[in-house]
Structure formats: C-alpha cells, structure tokens
CSV table of C-alpha atoms and ligand atoms in Angstrom, one decimal:
chain,number,residue,atom,x,y,z
N,112,UNK,CA,-17.5,13.4,39.4
N,113,UNK,CA,-16.1,11.8,36.3
N,114,UNK,CA,-14.2,8.6,36.8
N,115,UNK,CA,-10.7,9.0,35.4
N,116,UNK,CA,-9.5,5.4,35.5
N,117,UNK,CA,-11.4,2.2,34.8
N,118,UNK,CA,-12.8,0.1,37.6
N,119,UNK,CA,-10.5,-2.8,38.5
N,120,UNK,CA,-10.9,-5.6,35.9
N,121,UNK,CA,-12.8,-3.4,33.4
N,122,UNK,CA,-11.7,-2.1,30.1
N,123,UNK,CA,-11.2,1.7,29.9
N,124,UNK,CA,-14.3,3.5,28.5
N,125,UNK,CA,-14.3,5.7,25.5
N,126,UNK,CA,-14.5,8.8,27.7
N,127,UNK,CA,-11.5,7.7,29.8
N,128,UNK,CA,-9.5,7.3,26.6
N,129,UNK,CA,-10.2,10.7,25.2
N,130,UNK,CA,-7.3,12.4,27.1
N,131,UNK,CA,-5.0,9.5,26.1
N,132,UNK,CA,-5.8,10.0,22.5
N,133,UNK,CA,-5.2,13.7,22.8
N,134,UNK,CA,-1.8,13.0,24.4
N,135,UNK,CA,-0.9,10.8,21.4
N,136,UNK,CA,-2.0,13.4,19.0
N,137,UNK,CA,0.1,16.0,20.7
N,138,UNK,CA,3.3,13.9,20.3
N,139,UNK,CA,2.9,13.0,16.6
N,140,UNK,CA,4.6,16.2,15.4
N,141,UNK,CA,8.4,15.4,15.8
N,142,UNK,CA,10.3,17.9,13.7
N,143,UNK,CA,13.7,16.3,14.5
N,144,UNK,CA,12.6,12.7,13.7
N,145,UNK,CA,12.5,11.2,10.2
N,146,UNK,CA,9.9,13.0,8.1
N,147,UNK,CA,8.7,15.1,11.0
N,148,UNK,CA,6.2,12.6,12.4
N,149,UNK,CA,6.1,9.8,14.9
N,150,UNK,CA,3.0,8.5,13.1
N,151,UNK,CA,4.5,5.9,10.7
N,152,UNK,CA,6.6,4.2,13.2
N,153,UNK,CA,3.7,4.1,15.7
N,154,UNK,CA,1.6,2.3,13.0
N,155,UNK,CA,4.5,-0.2,12.5
N,156,UNK,CA,4.7,-0.8,16.2
N,157,UNK,CA,1.0,-1.8,16.4
N,158,UNK,CA,1.3,-3.9,13.3
N,159,UNK,CA,4.3,-5.8,14.6
N,160,UNK,CA,2.8,-6.3,18.0
N,161,UNK,CA,-0.3,-7.9,16.5
N,162,UNK,CA,1.2,-9.5,13.3
N,163,UNK,CA,2.9,-12.4,15.2
N,164,UNK,CA,-0.5,-14.1,15.6
N,165,UNK,CA,-1.0,-17.7,14.6
N,166,UNK,CA,-4.6,-18.8,14.4
N,167,UNK,CA,-3.8,-22.6,14.5
N,168,UNK,CA,-2.0,-22.3,17.8
N,169,UNK,CA,-3.7,-19.1,19.1
N,170,UNK,CA,-0.3,-17.7,20.0
N,171,UNK,CA,1.2,-14.2,19.3
N,172,UNK,CA,-1.0,-11.1,18.9
N,173,UNK,CA,-1.1,-7.7,20.5
N,174,UNK,CA,-2.2,-8.7,24.0
N,175,UNK,CA,0.6,-8.7,26.5
N,176,UNK,CA,2.8,-6.2,24.7
N,177,UNK,CA,5.6,-8.8,24.7
N,178,UNK,CA,7.8,-6.6,22.6
N,179,UNK,CA,8.8,-4.8,25.8
N,180,UNK,CA,11.0,-7.9,26.5
N,181,UNK,CA,14.1,-9.2,24.7
N,182,UNK,CA,12.6,-12.4,23.4
N,183,UNK,CA,10.2,-10.5,21.1
N,184,UNK,CA,11.6,-7.0,21.2
N,185,UNK,CA,15.0,-8.3,20.2
N,186,UNK,CA,13.7,-10.0,17.0
N,187,UNK,CA,15.7,-8.3,14.2
N,188,UNK,CA,12.3,-7.7,12.5
N,189,UNK,CA,11.5,-5.3,15.3
N,190,UNK,CA,14.6,-3.2,15.0
N,191,UNK,CA,13.8,0.5,15.3
N,192,UNK,CA,10.5,0.1,17.1
N,193,UNK,CA,12.1,1.1,20.4
N,194,UNK,CA,11.7,4.7,19.0
N,195,UNK,CA,8.0,4.1,18.8
N,196,UNK,CA,7.8,2.7,22.3
N,197,UNK,CA,9.9,5.7,23.6
N,198,UNK,CA,7.5,8.2,22.0
N,199,UNK,CA,4.7,6.6,23.9
N,200,UNK,CA,6.4,6.2,27.3
N,201,UNK,CA,5.4,9.7,28.6
N,202,UNK,CA,1.7,8.9,27.7
N,203,UNK,CA,2.0,5.6,29.7
N,204,UNK,CA,3.4,7.6,32.6
N,205,UNK,CA,0.6,10.1,32.4
N,206,UNK,CA,-2.1,7.5,32.1
N,207,UNK,CA,-0.9,4.4,34.0
N,208,UNK,CA,-4.3,2.7,33.7
N,209,UNK,CA,-3.8,2.2,30.0
N,210,UNK,CA,-2.0,-1.1,29.3
N,211,UNK,CA,0.9,-0.9,26.9
N,212,UNK,CA,-0.9,-3.3,24.6
N,213,UNK,CA,-3.9,-1.0,24.4
N,214,UNK,CA,-1.7,2.1,24.1
N,215,UNK,CA,0.4,0.8,21.2
N,216,UNK,CA,-2.6,-0.3,19.2
N,217,UNK,CA,-4.7,2.8,20.1
N,218,UNK,CA,-1.8,5.1,19.1
N,219,UNK,CA,-1.7,3.6,15.7
N,220,UNK,CA,-5.4,4.3,15.1
N,221,UNK,CA,-4.9,7.9,16.3
N,222,UNK,CA,-1.9,8.3,14.0
N,223,UNK,CA,-3.7,6.9,10.9
N,224,UNK,CA,-6.6,9.3,11.5
N,225,UNK,CA,-4.3,12.3,12.1
N,226,UNK,CA,-2.3,11.5,8.9
N,227,UNK,CA,-5.5,11.8,6.9
N,228,UNK,CA,-6.5,8.1,6.9
N,229,UNK,CA,-9.8,6.4,7.9
N,230,UNK,CA,-11.2,6.0,11.4
N,231,UNK,CA,-10.1,2.5,12.5
N,232,UNK,CA,-12.6,0.8,14.9
N,233,UNK,CA,-10.7,0.0,18.1
N,234,UNK,CA,-11.6,-1.5,21.4
N,235,UNK,CA,-9.5,-1.4,24.6
N,236,UNK,CA,-9.1,-4.0,27.3
N,237,UNK,CA,-5.8,-5.7,26.4
N,238,UNK,CA,-3.7,-6.5,29.4
N,239,UNK,CA,0.1,-6.5,29.8
N,240,UNK,CA,0.3,-10.0,31.2
N,241,UNK,CA,2.8,-12.0,29.2
N,242,UNK,CA,1.5,-15.5,28.9
N,243,UNK,CA,4.7,-17.5,28.3
N,244,UNK,CA,2.7,-20.1,26.4
N,245,UNK,CA,1.6,-17.5,23.9
N,246,UNK,CA,4.9,-15.7,23.3
N,247,UNK,CA,5.5,-16.1,19.5
N,248,UNK,CA,8.8,-17.5,18.2
N,249,UNK,CA,10.8,-15.1,16.1
N,250,UNK,CA,10.4,-15.2,12.4
N,251,UNK,CA,6.6,-14.7,12.2
N,252,UNK,CA,6.8,-11.3,10.6
N,253,UNK,CA,7.2,-10.9,6.8
N,254,UNK,CA,10.6,-10.7,5.1
N,255,UNK,CA,10.6,-7.9,2.5
N,256,UNK,CA,13.1,-9.8,0.3
N,257,UNK,CA,10.6,-12.5,-0.6
N,258,UNK,CA,7.5,-12.8,-2.8
N,259,UNK,CA,3.8,-13.7,-3.1
N,260,UNK,CA,4.1,-17.2,-1.7
N,261,UNK,CA,5.8,-15.9,1.4
N,262,UNK,CA,3.1,-13.2,1.9
N,263,UNK,CA,0.4,-15.9,1.7
N,264,UNK,CA,2.3,-18.1,4.1
N,265,UNK,CA,2.6,-15.3,6.7
N,266,UNK,CA,-0.8,-13.7,6.4
N,267,UNK,CA,-2.9,-16.8,5.9
N,268,UNK,CA,-1.4,-17.9,9.2
N,269,UNK,CA,-3.0,-14.9,10.8
N,270,UNK,CA,-6.3,-15.6,9.1
N,271,UNK,CA,-6.2,-13.0,6.3
N,272,UNK,CA,-7.1,-13.5,2.7
N,273,UNK,CA,-5.6,-12.1,-0.5
N,274,UNK,CA,-7.8,-8.9,-0.5
N,275,UNK,CA,-6.8,-8.3,3.1
N,276,UNK,CA,-3.1,-8.8,2.4
N,277,UNK,CA,-3.3,-6.1,-0.3
N,278,UNK,CA,-5.3,-3.7,1.9
N,279,UNK,CA,-2.9,-4.1,4.8
N,280,UNK,CA,0.1,-3.5,2.5
N,281,UNK,CA,-1.3,-0.1,1.7
N,282,UNK,CA,0.2,1.0,5.1
N,283,UNK,CA,3.3,1.4,3.0
N,284,UNK,CA,1.9,4.8,2.0
N,285,UNK,CA,3.4,5.7,5.4
N,286,UNK,CA,7.0,6.1,6.5
N,287,UNK,CA,10.2,4.7,5.2
N,288,UNK,CA,12.9,2.0,5.3
N,289,UNK,CA,16.0,2.7,7.3
N,290,UNK,CA,19.3,1.1,6.4
N,291,UNK,CA,20.2,0.6,10.1
N,292,UNK,CA,16.8,-1.1,10.9
N,293,UNK,CA,15.7,-3.4,8.1
N,294,UNK,CA,18.6,-2.8,5.8
N,295,UNK,CA,16.3,-1.4,3.0
N,296,UNK,CA,16.5,2.3,2.2
N,297,UNK,CA,13.9,4.9,1.2
N,298,UNK,CA,10.2,5.8,1.2
N,299,UNK,CA,7.4,4.4,-0.9
N,300,UNK,CA,5.7,7.7,-1.7
N,301,UNK,CA,6.6,11.4,-1.8
N,302,UNK,CA,4.6,12.4,1.3
N,303,UNK,CA,5.1,9.6,3.7
N,304,UNK,CA,3.2,11.2,6.5
N,305,UNK,CA,-0.1,11.5,4.6
N,306,UNK,CA,-2.2,8.5,4.4
N,307,UNK,CA,-3.6,7.9,0.9
N,308,UNK,CA,-3.7,5.3,-1.9
N,309,UNK,CA,-0.6,6.7,-3.6
N,310,UNK,CA,1.4,3.5,-2.9
N,311,UNK,CA,-1.0,1.5,-5.1
N,312,UNK,CA,-1.0,4.2,-7.8
N,313,UNK,CA,2.8,4.3,-7.9
N,314,UNK,CA,3.2,0.5,-8.1
N,315,UNK,CA,1.1,0.6,-11.3
N,316,UNK,CA,2.3,3.9,-12.7
N,317,UNK,CA,5.9,3.0,-12.7
N,318,UNK,CA,5.3,-0.7,-13.3
N,319,UNK,CA,7.9,-0.8,-16.1
N,320,UNK,CA,10.3,1.7,-14.5
N,321,UNK,CA,10.9,0.1,-11.1
N,322,UNK,CA,14.6,-0.9,-11.3
N,323,UNK,CA,15.9,-3.7,-9.3
N,324,UNK,CA,19.0,-2.6,-7.4
N,325,UNK,CA,21.4,-4.3,-5.0
N,326,UNK,CA,22.3,-2.3,-2.0
N,327,UNK,CA,25.8,-2.4,-0.4
N,328,UNK,CA,24.6,-4.8,2.2
N,329,UNK,CA,23.5,-7.3,-0.5
N,330,UNK,CA,19.7,-6.7,-0.2
N,331,UNK,CA,17.8,-6.1,-3.3
N,332,UNK,CA,15.0,-3.5,-3.7
N,333,UNK,CA,13.3,-1.7,-6.5
N,334,UNK,CA,13.8,2.0,-7.1
N,335,UNK,CA,12.4,4.7,-9.3
N,336,UNK,CA,14.4,7.8,-10.1
N,337,UNK,CA,12.8,10.2,-12.5
N,338,UNK,CA,15.6,12.5,-13.7
N,339,UNK,CA,13.2,14.6,-15.8
N,340,UNK,CA,11.0,15.5,-12.9
N,341,UNK,CA,13.8,16.1,-10.4
N,342,UNK,CA,13.7,19.8,-9.6
N,343,UNK,CA,11.0,20.8,-12.1
N,344,UNK,CA,8.7,23.4,-10.7
N,345,UNK,CA,5.1,22.6,-10.3
N,346,UNK,CA,5.7,18.9,-11.0
N,347,UNK,CA,5.2,16.4,-8.3
N,348,UNK,CA,8.6,15.0,-7.7
N,349,UNK,CA,8.7,11.2,-7.6
N,350,UNK,CA,12.4,10.7,-7.7
N,351,UNK,CA,14.1,8.4,-5.3
N,352,UNK,CA,11.1,6.2,-4.3
N,353,UNK,CA,11.4,2.5,-3.5
N,354,UNK,CA,9.5,-0.8,-3.4
N,355,UNK,CA,10.4,-4.0,-1.6
N,356,UNK,CA,10.3,-7.3,-3.5
N,357,UNK,CA,7.2,-8.1,-1.4
N,358,UNK,CA,5.6,-4.9,-2.6
N,359,UNK,CA,6.3,-5.7,-6.2
N,360,UNK,CA,4.8,-9.2,-5.8
N,361,UNK,CA,1.4,-7.4,-5.3
N,362,UNK,CA,1.5,-6.4,-9.0
N,363,UNK,CA,3.1,-9.6,-10.4
N,364,UNK,CA,0.7,-11.9,-8.7
N,365,UNK,CA,-2.7,-11.7,-10.6
N,366,UNK,CA,-4.9,-12.2,-7.6
N,367,UNK,CA,-3.1,-9.5,-5.6
N,368,UNK,CA,-3.0,-7.3,-8.6
N,369,UNK,CA,-6.7,-7.1,-9.0
N,370,UNK,CA,-6.9,-5.5,-5.6
N,371,UNK,CA,-4.0,-3.1,-6.3
N,372,UNK,CA,-5.9,-1.9,-9.3
N,373,UNK,CA,-9.1,-1.4,-7.3
N,374,UNK,CA,-7.4,0.5,-4.5
N,375,UNK,CA,-5.4,2.6,-6.9
N,376,UNK,CA,-8.6,3.6,-8.6
N,377,UNK,CA,-10.7,4.2,-5.6
N,378,UNK,CA,-9.3,5.7,-2.4
N,379,UNK,CA,-12.6,5.5,-0.5
N,380,UNK,CA,-12.7,1.8,-1.1
N,381,UNK,CA,-9.1,1.4,0.1
N,382,UNK,CA,-9.8,3.5,3.2
N,383,UNK,CA,-12.9,1.4,4.0
N,384,UNK,CA,-11.1,-1.9,3.5
N,385,UNK,CA,-8.0,-0.7,5.3
N,386,UNK,CA,-10.0,0.4,8.4
N,387,UNK,CA,-11.7,-3.0,8.6
N,388,UNK,CA,-8.6,-5.1,8.1
N,389,UNK,CA,-6.4,-3.0,10.4
N,390,UNK,CA,-9.1,-3.3,13.1
N,391,UNK,CA,-9.1,-7.0,12.6
N,392,UNK,CA,-5.3,-7.2,12.9
N,393,UNK,CA,-5.4,-5.3,16.2
N,394,UNK,CA,-8.0,-7.8,17.6
N,395,UNK,CA,-6.2,-11.0,16.6
N,396,UNK,CA,-6.2,-13.5,19.4
N,397,UNK,CA,-8.2,-11.4,21.8
N,398,UNK,CA,-11.1,-13.0,23.8
N,399,UNK,CA,-13.1,-10.5,25.9
N,400,UNK,CA,-15.3,-10.9,28.9
N,401,UNK,CA,-18.5,-9.0,29.5
N,402,UNK,CA,-16.6,-6.0,30.8
N,403,UNK,CA,-14.5,-5.8,27.7
N,404,UNK,CA,-11.4,-7.0,29.4
N,405,UNK,CA,-9.2,-9.4,27.5
N,406,UNK,CA,-9.4,-12.8,29.1
N,407,UNK,CA,-6.0,-14.5,29.6
N,408,UNK,CA,-4.4,-17.1,31.8
N,409,UNK,CA,-3.7,-14.6,34.6
N,410,UNK,CA,-7.2,-13.2,35.0
N,411,UNK,CA,-8.9,-16.5,34.4
N,412,UNK,CA,-7.0,-18.0,37.3
N,413,UNK,CA,-6.8,-15.0,39.6
N,414,UNK,CA,-10.3,-13.7,39.2
N,415,UNK,CA,-9.4,-10.4,37.6
N,416,UNK,CA,-7.0,-9.2,40.2
N,417,UNK,CA,-5.5,-6.1,38.6
L,154,LIG,FE1,5.9,-2.7,6.6
L,154,LIG,N1,7.9,-2.5,6.4
L,154,LIG,N2,6.0,-4.5,5.8
L,154,LIG,N3,3.9,-2.9,6.9
L,154,LIG,N4,5.8,-0.9,7.4
L,154,LIG,C1,8.6,-1.4,6.8
L,154,LIG,C2,8.1,-0.2,7.2
L,154,LIG,C3,6.8,0.0,7.5
L,154,LIG,C4,7.1,-5.1,5.3
L,154,LIG,C5,8.4,-4.7,5.5
L,154,LIG,C6,8.7,-3.4,6.0
L,154,LIG,C7,3.1,-4.0,6.6
L,154,LIG,C8,3.6,-5.1,5.8
L,154,LIG,C9,4.9,-5.3,5.4
L,154,LIG,C10,4.7,-0.3,7.9
L,154,LIG,C11,3.4,-0.8,8.0
L,154,LIG,C12,3.1,-2.1,7.6
L,154,LIG,C13,10.0,-1.7,6.5
L,154,LIG,C14,11.1,-0.7,6.8
L,154,LIG,C15,10.1,-2.9,6.0
L,154,LIG,C16,11.3,-3.7,5.6
L,154,LIG,C17,11.5,-0.8,8.3
L,154,LIG,C18,12.7,0.1,8.6
L,154,LIG,O1,13.7,-0.1,8.0
L,154,LIG,O2,12.5,1.0,9.4
L,154,LIG,C19,6.7,-6.4,4.6
L,154,LIG,C20,7.7,-7.3,4.0
L,154,LIG,C21,5.4,-6.4,4.7
L,154,LIG,C22,4.5,-7.5,4.1
L,154,LIG,O3,5.0,-8.6,3.8
L,154,LIG,C23,3.3,-7.2,3.6
L,154,LIG,C24,1.8,-3.9,7.1
L,154,LIG,C25,0.8,-5.0,7.0
L,154,LIG,C26,1.8,-2.7,7.8
L,154,LIG,C27,0.6,-2.2,8.6
L,154,LIG,O4,0.8,-1.2,9.3
L,154,LIG,C28,-0.7,-2.7,8.4
L,154,LIG,C29,5.0,1.1,8.2
L,154,LIG,C30,3.9,2.1,8.7
L,154,LIG,C31,6.3,1.3,8.0
L,154,LIG,C32,7.1,2.6,8.1
L,154,LIG,C33,7.8,2.6,9.5
L,154,LIG,C34,8.7,3.8,9.7
L,154,LIG,O5,9.5,3.8,10.6
L,154,LIG,O6,8.6,4.8,8.9
C-alpha cells in the first residue's frame, strides 16, 4: 500500500505531496477575497518567511515558520499575512505531516504555477522547530518607501545580486497594496492574479507618466491614471495603477534598469530567472541531511526525534 506520510525524520516525497498541492490549488479561488484569489498573498507569505535571511550570521529564513509567533509575525512588515496563514490552515489540518515551513513555501510555488507563472523547483524537509538563536530581528524586510541603496543593502544580505533583485521584484505582477497593511494603496498591473512580465513593461511604458503622490497617511507612491483609456471599449485599461518608490528605483538605477529592460522584452527569460531565484529564496539557510530533512539544533541534538 502507498505510504501517505513520510517516515519519521524523512522529508515528504513528491508522491506524498501531490494531494497537498491539490488541496492548495483547490483553495486559490476565493471570490470574496481581494481580486478573487489567495495566490498573491500566499506568494508574499513565502517571500516574507524566507526573506529575513542573513548570510553573515546564518539567521532567518523559511525554516521554523517563525511567523506563527508574535516576535516575527507581529513585525509590521508582516501585516496582512495572517490571511495567507488562515487560508492554509485547513490544508495543515488535513495533512499534519507537512510542516508549516514546507506548506507556506510549497503553496507559493503552487500559486505561481496556477496563476500562469513558471514551475519553481521546490524541495521539502523544513521543520517547524524554532531555533531561538536564528529568529531574525525585525526590520530585515524591505521598506517600499526607500530606493536602490536600500534594496542592495537588504538583498545583498541574503546573498542576491542585482539581476536577482530585479527578477524577484517581478513578483509585483501579483496582488496589491492594502492601506490597512502596508499603508500603500493599489495594484501594479491590471490583472494582478495572472503572472507575467507586465510589471516591467509598465515601469518602462509609463516611465514619464508615473506621478508621485502623497497619501493621507504621509506615505509617497507613484500612480498612473490614464483618463483617455478609462472606459474605452477594447482598450486595455491601465488607469489607477501604482508603483512603490522601491519599484521606481529599478528604472532609475542603471544596473537594475538593464534587467528591467531585458525582462520587459522577454517574458520567457523573466520566467526562467524568476523560477531560479524564487527557488533560491525558499532555500536560504537550509542545510539538509541525506534524507532531505533540514538539519537544525533540535534534530542534531535529539537524533531526529519527530
Ligand atoms: Fe512585495 N510588497 N515588496 N515582493 N509583494 C507588497 C505586496 C506584495 C515590497 C513591498 C511590498 C517582493 C519585494 C518587495 C509580493 C511579493 C514580493 C506590498 C503591499 C508592499 C508594500 C503589502 C500590502 O499592503 O498588502 C518591497 C519594498 C520589495 C522590495 O524591496 C523589492 C518580493 C521579492 C516578492 C516575491 O514574492 C519574490 C506580493 C506577491 C505582494 C502582493 C500581496 C497581496 O496581498 O496581494
């Protein structure tokens, strides 16, 4: 008979994960939520779980799913991600053998693929053991109000280069900003539940038209409102889109810009590079044993008691 859960101390196999992926696929359609899909916020959950990594100190990263706890989950940068965790909770109940850390990262890869994006290589075996020595301090995630120097400071810390920063930023094809989460408002592209290279195209296409505006809360963002296109039939409506100051720095900084231009011109190249760099993000800080299980303080000391 088929084994439905992994052996103690082993990572789940691809076969064991198929029904988990199917359960994630089944919950993506959420007619009452945002733009009708849980996909974008699931992608953001995975990114924020992994994007705390620091290569110098080998702290942070997706292992441990620390965002379940106040210290990390209460970081204002993570506001709104409780929705993503709540979407996945029934899947965790149904498949208790999957760690939260695996489920959050796996769900993002399922969401990207279902929204028309590339297949992101993913390997399971993360554990939910929170190693206090590796809990990241708050403030490791990027601040949208800043610019290119800040992006390099944040992403070099994780071990990424300029090309990878731009490719990762292409995730802003998906989803939107919420005034009650980040304080910013609006979506980057017209169809925020379809993965594409539209974000890069729009950055360039409206280069001269993005208007800096100050929101009631004092935050500044860039908006594009095309009055001519609004309501015209047969025209793609591009009114009411937004960019963060960090997004705009991708076209003002010449090194970033070279990659924006490449990705705007070549969606296949963007998909290939995004798949590789998103996979790298989800692996940050993980060290695996021969069984694929992520090695950490707990299972090193306790001999893989599970
Ligand atoms: Fe992002 N992002 N992100 N982002 N992000 C927001 C939403 C989403 C920054 C700021 C914001 C990445 C990089 C950056 C997604 C994926 C990724 C919001 C709005 C802000 C602000 C949150 C809210 O109000 O709900 C900044 C700054 C950066 C940067 O410095 C580069 C990366 C690397 C990813 C990724 O996934 C690889 C997604 C998806 C969303 C939409 C979430 C949603 O609920 O919809």
